[in-house]
Amino acid sequence: MAGVDGARHEWRVPRQIVALKAAGAAVCAVLAVLGDHRQLFLAGVAALGFGALVVRDLVAPVRLSAGDDGLVVTGLAGRERISWNDVDRIRVDTHRRYGMTTEMLEIDAGEQIHLFSRFDLGESVVGVAETLLRMRP
């Protein structure tokens, strides 16, 4: 998170996560080259998927920012500004499955729902939700 109270806050993808995705793409690409035709297809698809995620993270590293005027959500499709008046709900959705707990920040803005994990924001989604709720007029 960047900024102080009253200023703009930003949450971005951690560099370590981008590096892990890039390593995954490289490993899958090597497996695609060295494997047989079945491995070529599966590893090639996985390498392309990891590569697309890396490109997204490099093109739009800041996933969410917030200020007095509202939110800005960024992704491959571009930037979307959301006024605080258009935000219906901010909550943390928690799922427990197979001994693991997954938390997602959910921002409900009318007909759109934006979901973020801690891997998108670089910090706990609970902390981000608390910050957004304090900032919301």
C-alpha atoms as one frame of an Amber mdcrd trajectory, in Angstrom:
protein
   0.000   0.000   0.000   1.283   3.455  -0.820   0.251   6.782   0.518  -1.023
   8.219   3.788  -4.524   8.987   4.999  -6.273  11.345   2.609  -3.963  10.309
  -0.224  -4.328   7.705  -2.932  -3.711   4.089  -1.910  -2.435   1.478  -4.377
  -2.284  -2.302  -4.210  -0.123  -4.181  -6.694   0.975  -7.680  -7.618   4.092
  -8.606  -5.617   7.258  -9.025  -7.695   7.853 -12.447  -6.163   4.531 -13.684
  -7.579   5.403 -12.365 -11.052   8.790 -14.124 -10.816   7.128 -17.414  -9.821
   4.730 -17.186 -12.773   7.640 -16.456 -15.122   9.537 -19.456 -13.724   6.440
 -21.606 -14.242   6.236 -20.453 -17.864   9.913 -21.263 -18.412   9.648 -24.728
 -16.841   6.544 -25.558 -18.890   8.231 -24.299 -22.072  11.239 -26.544 -21.418
   8.938 -29.506 -20.766   7.105 -28.759 -24.010  10.356 -28.804 -25.969  11.818
 -31.900 -24.299   8.658 -34.011 -23.957   6.697 -36.246 -26.289   3.697 -35.022
 -28.317   1.225 -35.314 -25.384   3.554 -33.410 -23.103   4.182 -30.891 -25.862
   0.525 -29.957 -26.016  -0.161 -29.841 -22.258   3.083 -28.123 -21.320   2.699
 -25.697 -24.244  -0.784 -24.703 -23.102   0.464 -24.289 -19.527   3.434 -22.200
 -20.719   1.101 -19.950 -22.707  -1.210 -19.589 -19.704   1.626 -18.677 -17.355
   3.012 -16.323 -20.003  -0.329 -14.536 -20.322  -0.453 -14.067 -16.549   3.093
 -12.653 -16.540   2.220 -10.201 -19.330  -0.901  -9.119 -17.428   1.133  -8.578
 -14.258   3.790  -6.555 -16.104   1.299  -4.451 -18.098  -1.001  -3.757 -15.152
   0.903  -4.304 -11.890  -1.397  -2.029  -9.863  -4.654  -3.962  -9.589  -6.568
  -1.599  -7.336  -6.196   1.976  -6.226  -8.473   4.127  -4.113  -8.784   7.792
  -3.337 -11.332  10.360  -2.273 -12.992  10.191  -5.716 -13.426   6.393  -5.733
 -11.672   3.293  -7.019  -9.627   2.428 -10.088  -9.542  -1.245 -11.100  -6.851
  -2.175 -13.630  -6.381  -5.276 -15.765  -5.571  -6.336 -19.306  -8.881  -4.947
 -20.529  -7.895  -1.489 -19.284  -8.657   0.784 -16.374 -12.065   1.300 -14.917
 -12.938   4.149 -12.611 -15.647   3.448 -10.074 -17.200   6.252  -8.055 -17.774
   5.566  -4.377 -21.478   6.143  -5.093 -21.438   3.149  -7.464 -19.910   0.778
  -4.888 -22.732  -1.234  -3.348 -20.671  -3.498  -1.117 -17.121  -4.300  -0.066
 -16.606  -7.624   1.664 -14.188 -10.486   2.173 -15.419 -13.849   0.910 -13.792
 -16.788   2.722 -13.869 -20.406   1.532 -12.440 -23.431   3.322 -11.689 -26.416
   1.135  -9.281 -29.340   1.473  -7.747 -27.882   4.611  -6.961 -24.548   2.955
  -8.607 -21.184   3.463  -9.013 -18.844   0.519  -9.940 -15.192   1.010 -11.111
 -12.941  -1.811 -11.863  -9.234  -1.672 -15.205  -8.669  -3.368 -16.181  -5.212
  -4.592 -19.775  -5.105  -5.803 -20.320  -2.146  -8.136 -23.814  -2.572  -9.529
 -23.711  -5.020 -12.420 -20.005  -5.707 -11.919 -18.231  -7.672  -9.227 -14.473
  -7.305  -8.913 -12.565 -10.065  -7.092  -9.021  -9.780  -5.758  -6.794 -12.220
  -3.873  -3.793 -11.410  -1.719  -1.686 -12.387  -4.741  -3.315  -9.531  -6.687
  -3.005  -6.973  -3.909   0.272  -7.804  -2.193  -1.263  -7.868   1.274  -4.081
  -9.357   3.281  -7.480  -8.825   1.673  -8.942  -8.206   5.142  -6.585  -5.255
   5.625  -7.407  -3.879   2.171 -11.143  -4.208   2.861 -10.735  -2.353   6.166
  -8.801   0.436   4.441 -11.431   0.748   1.676 -14.272   0.833   4.207 -12.487
   3.605   6.160 -11.930   5.597   2.943 -15.481   5.203   1.669 -17.537   8.316
   2.376
